[in-house]
mmCIF file of C-alpha atoms in Angstrom:
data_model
loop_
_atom_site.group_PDB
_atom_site.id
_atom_site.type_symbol
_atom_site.label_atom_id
_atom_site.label_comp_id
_atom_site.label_asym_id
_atom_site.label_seq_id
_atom_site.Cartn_x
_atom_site.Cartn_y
_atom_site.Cartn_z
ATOM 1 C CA UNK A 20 0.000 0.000 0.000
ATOM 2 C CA UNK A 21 1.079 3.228 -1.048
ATOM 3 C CA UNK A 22 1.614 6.035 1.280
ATOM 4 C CA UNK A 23 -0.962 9.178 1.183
ATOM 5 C CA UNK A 24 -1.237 12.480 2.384
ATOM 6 C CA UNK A 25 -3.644 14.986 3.258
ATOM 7 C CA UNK A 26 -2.927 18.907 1.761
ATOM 8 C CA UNK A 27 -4.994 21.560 2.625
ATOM 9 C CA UNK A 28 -5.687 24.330 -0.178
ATOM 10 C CA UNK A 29 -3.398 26.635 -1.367
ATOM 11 C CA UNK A 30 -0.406 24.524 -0.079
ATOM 12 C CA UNK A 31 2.746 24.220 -2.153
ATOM 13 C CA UNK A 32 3.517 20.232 -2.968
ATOM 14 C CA UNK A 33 7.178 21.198 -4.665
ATOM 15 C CA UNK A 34 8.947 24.301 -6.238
ATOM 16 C CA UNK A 35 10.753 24.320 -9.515
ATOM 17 C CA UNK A 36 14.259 23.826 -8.965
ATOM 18 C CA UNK A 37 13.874 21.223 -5.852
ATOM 19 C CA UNK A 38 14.834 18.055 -6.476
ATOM 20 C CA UNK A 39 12.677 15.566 -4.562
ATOM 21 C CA UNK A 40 12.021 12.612 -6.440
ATOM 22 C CA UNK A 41 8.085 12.010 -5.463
ATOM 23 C CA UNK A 42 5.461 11.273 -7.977
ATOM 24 C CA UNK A 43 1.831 11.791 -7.306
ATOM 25 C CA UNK A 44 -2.048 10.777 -7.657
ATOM 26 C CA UNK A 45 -4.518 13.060 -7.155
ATOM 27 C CA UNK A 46 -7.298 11.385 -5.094
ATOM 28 C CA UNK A 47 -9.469 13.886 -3.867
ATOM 29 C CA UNK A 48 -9.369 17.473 -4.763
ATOM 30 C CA UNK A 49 -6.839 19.345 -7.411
ATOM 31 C CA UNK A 50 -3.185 20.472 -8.262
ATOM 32 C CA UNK A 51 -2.098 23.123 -10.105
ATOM 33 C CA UNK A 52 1.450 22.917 -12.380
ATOM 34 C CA UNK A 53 3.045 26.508 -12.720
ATOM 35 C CA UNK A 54 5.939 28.721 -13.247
ATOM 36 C CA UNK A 55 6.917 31.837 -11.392
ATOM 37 C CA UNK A 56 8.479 34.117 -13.973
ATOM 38 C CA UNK A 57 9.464 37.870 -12.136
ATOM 39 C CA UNK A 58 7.039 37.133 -9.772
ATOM 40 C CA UNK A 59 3.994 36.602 -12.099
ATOM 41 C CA UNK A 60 2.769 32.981 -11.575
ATOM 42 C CA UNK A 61 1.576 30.878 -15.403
ATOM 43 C CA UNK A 62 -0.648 28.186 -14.954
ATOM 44 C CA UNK A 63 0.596 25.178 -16.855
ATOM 45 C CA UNK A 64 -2.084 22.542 -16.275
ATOM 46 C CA UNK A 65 -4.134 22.261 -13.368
ATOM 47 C CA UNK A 66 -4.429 17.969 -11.828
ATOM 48 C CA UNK A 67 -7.945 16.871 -10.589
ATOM 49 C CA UNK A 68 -9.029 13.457 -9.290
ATOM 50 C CA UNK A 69 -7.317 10.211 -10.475
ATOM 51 C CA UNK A 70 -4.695 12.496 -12.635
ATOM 52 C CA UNK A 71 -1.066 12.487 -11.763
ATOM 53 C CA UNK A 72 2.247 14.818 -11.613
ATOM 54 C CA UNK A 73 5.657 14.795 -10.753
ATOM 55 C CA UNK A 74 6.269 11.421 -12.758
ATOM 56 C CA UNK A 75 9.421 13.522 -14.777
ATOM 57 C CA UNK A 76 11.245 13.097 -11.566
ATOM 58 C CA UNK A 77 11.099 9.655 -11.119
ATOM 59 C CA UNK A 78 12.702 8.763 -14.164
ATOM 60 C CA UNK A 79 15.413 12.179 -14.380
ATOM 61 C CA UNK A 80 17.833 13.220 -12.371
ATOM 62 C CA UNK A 81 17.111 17.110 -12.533
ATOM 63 C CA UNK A 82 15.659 19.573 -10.749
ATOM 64 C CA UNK A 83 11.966 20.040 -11.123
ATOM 65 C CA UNK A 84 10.680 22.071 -13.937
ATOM 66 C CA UNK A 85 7.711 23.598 -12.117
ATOM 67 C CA UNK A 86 6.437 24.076 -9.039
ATOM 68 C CA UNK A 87 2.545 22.499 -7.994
ATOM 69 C CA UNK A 88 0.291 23.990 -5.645
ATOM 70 C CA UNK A 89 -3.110 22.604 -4.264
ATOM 71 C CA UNK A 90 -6.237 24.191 -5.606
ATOM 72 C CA UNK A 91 -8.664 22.968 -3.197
ATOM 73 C CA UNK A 92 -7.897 20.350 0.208
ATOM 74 C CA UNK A 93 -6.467 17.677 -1.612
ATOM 75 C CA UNK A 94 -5.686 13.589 -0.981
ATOM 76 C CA UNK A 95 -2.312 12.556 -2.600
ATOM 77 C CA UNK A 96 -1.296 9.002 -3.328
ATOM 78 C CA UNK A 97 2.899 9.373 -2.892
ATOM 79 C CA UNK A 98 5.533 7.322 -5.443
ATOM 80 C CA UNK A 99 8.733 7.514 -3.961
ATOM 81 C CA UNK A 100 10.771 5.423 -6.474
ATOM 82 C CA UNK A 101 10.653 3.964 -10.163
ATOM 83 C CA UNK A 102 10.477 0.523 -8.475
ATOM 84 C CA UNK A 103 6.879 1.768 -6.466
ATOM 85 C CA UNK A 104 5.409 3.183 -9.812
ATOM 86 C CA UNK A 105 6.529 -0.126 -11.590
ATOM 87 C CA UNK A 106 4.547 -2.468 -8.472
ATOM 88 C CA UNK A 107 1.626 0.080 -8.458
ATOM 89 C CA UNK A 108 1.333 -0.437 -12.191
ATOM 90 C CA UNK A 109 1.886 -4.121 -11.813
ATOM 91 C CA UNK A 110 -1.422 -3.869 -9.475
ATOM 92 C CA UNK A 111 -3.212 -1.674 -10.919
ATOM 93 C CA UNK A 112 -2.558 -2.131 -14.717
ATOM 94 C CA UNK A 113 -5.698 -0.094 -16.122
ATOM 95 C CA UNK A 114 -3.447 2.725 -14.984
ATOM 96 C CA UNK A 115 -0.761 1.525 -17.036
ATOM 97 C CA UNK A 116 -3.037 2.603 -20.282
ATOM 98 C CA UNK A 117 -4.333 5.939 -18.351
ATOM 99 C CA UNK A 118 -0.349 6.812 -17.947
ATOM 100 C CA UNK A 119 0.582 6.395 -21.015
ATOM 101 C CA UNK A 120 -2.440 8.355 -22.506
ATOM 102 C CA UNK A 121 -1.938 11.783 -20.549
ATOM 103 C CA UNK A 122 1.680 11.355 -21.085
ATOM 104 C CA UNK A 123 0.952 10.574 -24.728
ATOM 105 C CA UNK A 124 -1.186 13.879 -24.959
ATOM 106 C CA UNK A 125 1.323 15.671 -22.743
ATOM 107 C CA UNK A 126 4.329 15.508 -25.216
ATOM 108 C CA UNK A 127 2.091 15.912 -28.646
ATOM 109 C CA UNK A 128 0.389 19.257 -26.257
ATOM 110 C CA UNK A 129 4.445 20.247 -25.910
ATOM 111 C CA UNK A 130 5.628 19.467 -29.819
ATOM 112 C CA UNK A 131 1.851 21.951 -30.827
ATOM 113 C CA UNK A 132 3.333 24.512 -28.337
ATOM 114 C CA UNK A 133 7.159 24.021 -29.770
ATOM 115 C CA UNK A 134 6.209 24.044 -33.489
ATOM 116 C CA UNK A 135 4.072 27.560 -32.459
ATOM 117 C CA UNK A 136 7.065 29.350 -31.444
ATOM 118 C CA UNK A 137 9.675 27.853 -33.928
ATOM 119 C CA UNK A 138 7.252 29.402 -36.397
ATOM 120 C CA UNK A 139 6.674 32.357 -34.348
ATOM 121 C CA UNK A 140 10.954 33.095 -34.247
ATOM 122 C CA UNK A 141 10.778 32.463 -37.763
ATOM 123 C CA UNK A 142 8.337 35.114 -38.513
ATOM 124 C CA UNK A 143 10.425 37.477 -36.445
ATOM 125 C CA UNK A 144 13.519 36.840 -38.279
ATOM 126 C CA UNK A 145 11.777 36.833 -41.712
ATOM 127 C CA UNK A 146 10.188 40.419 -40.727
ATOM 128 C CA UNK A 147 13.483 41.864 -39.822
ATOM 129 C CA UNK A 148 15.673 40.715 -42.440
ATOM 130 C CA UNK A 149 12.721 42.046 -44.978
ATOM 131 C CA UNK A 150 12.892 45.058 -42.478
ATOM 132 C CA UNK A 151 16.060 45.944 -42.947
ATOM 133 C CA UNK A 152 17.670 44.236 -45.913
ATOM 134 C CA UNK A 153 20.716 43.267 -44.723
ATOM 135 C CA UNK A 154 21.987 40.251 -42.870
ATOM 136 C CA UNK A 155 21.103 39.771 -39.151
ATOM 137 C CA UNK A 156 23.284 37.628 -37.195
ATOM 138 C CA UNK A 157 21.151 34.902 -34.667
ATOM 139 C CA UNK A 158 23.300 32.699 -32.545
ATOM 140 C CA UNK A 159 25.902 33.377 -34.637
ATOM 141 C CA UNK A 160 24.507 32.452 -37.602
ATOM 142 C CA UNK A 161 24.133 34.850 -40.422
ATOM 143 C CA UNK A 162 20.501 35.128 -42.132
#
């Protein structure tokens, strides 16, 4: 049996740039993923019932990309260890298909979001060598 944990609202779980190597399920109540950028927080997803986070840092060795605060009072199932998620998945297999859904729709989410701004820097640089008519050097590369 897994441990859990009770979180009232508004609690932070983790900030970006810790290291703790936790993964959790949201049983009761929500989560919300964000990043504090000059002191304005961005929403990146928000976590309700039966969703998970924090799975990046069971399988990387880097400090976390975001931080997660509860939303409401909150239930957590914890995963402490590559070895728990693997047993929990053993047991509880339909999750095995869940995970690998949201993850699925997590990285084609990040690619739409990636391709946006490649195109959006390419725009840029296409209006300002039109702009200007002469080269303009990006990263050291001449355009």
């Amino acid at each position: 049996m897994l441990p859990t944990v009770n979180i009232p609202a508004n609690t932070v779980i983790f900030t970006e740039g810790s290291y703790e190597k936790v993964m959790y399920i949201v049983i009761d109540g929500g989560v919300e993923i964000y990043v504090d950028r000059n002191g304005e927080e961005f929403t990146l997803a928000t976590i309700l019932q039966y969703d998970f986070f924090g799975e990046m840092a069971i399988y990387r060795n880097r400090p976390r990309s975001a931080s997660a605060k509860t939303i409401s009072d909150t239930k957590l199932v914890l995963i402490k260890s590559r070895v728990q998620l693997e047993q929990f998945i053993i047991e509880n297999p339909s999750f095995a298909g869940k995970m690998m859904v949201i993850m699925g729709n997590r990285l084609a989410n990040t690619n739409d979001l990636l391709i946006e701004k490649m195109n959006e820097y390419n725009a840029r640089i296409a209006e300002l060598t039109t702009n200007t008519g002469e080269a303009v050097v990006v990263n050291s590369t001449t355009i």
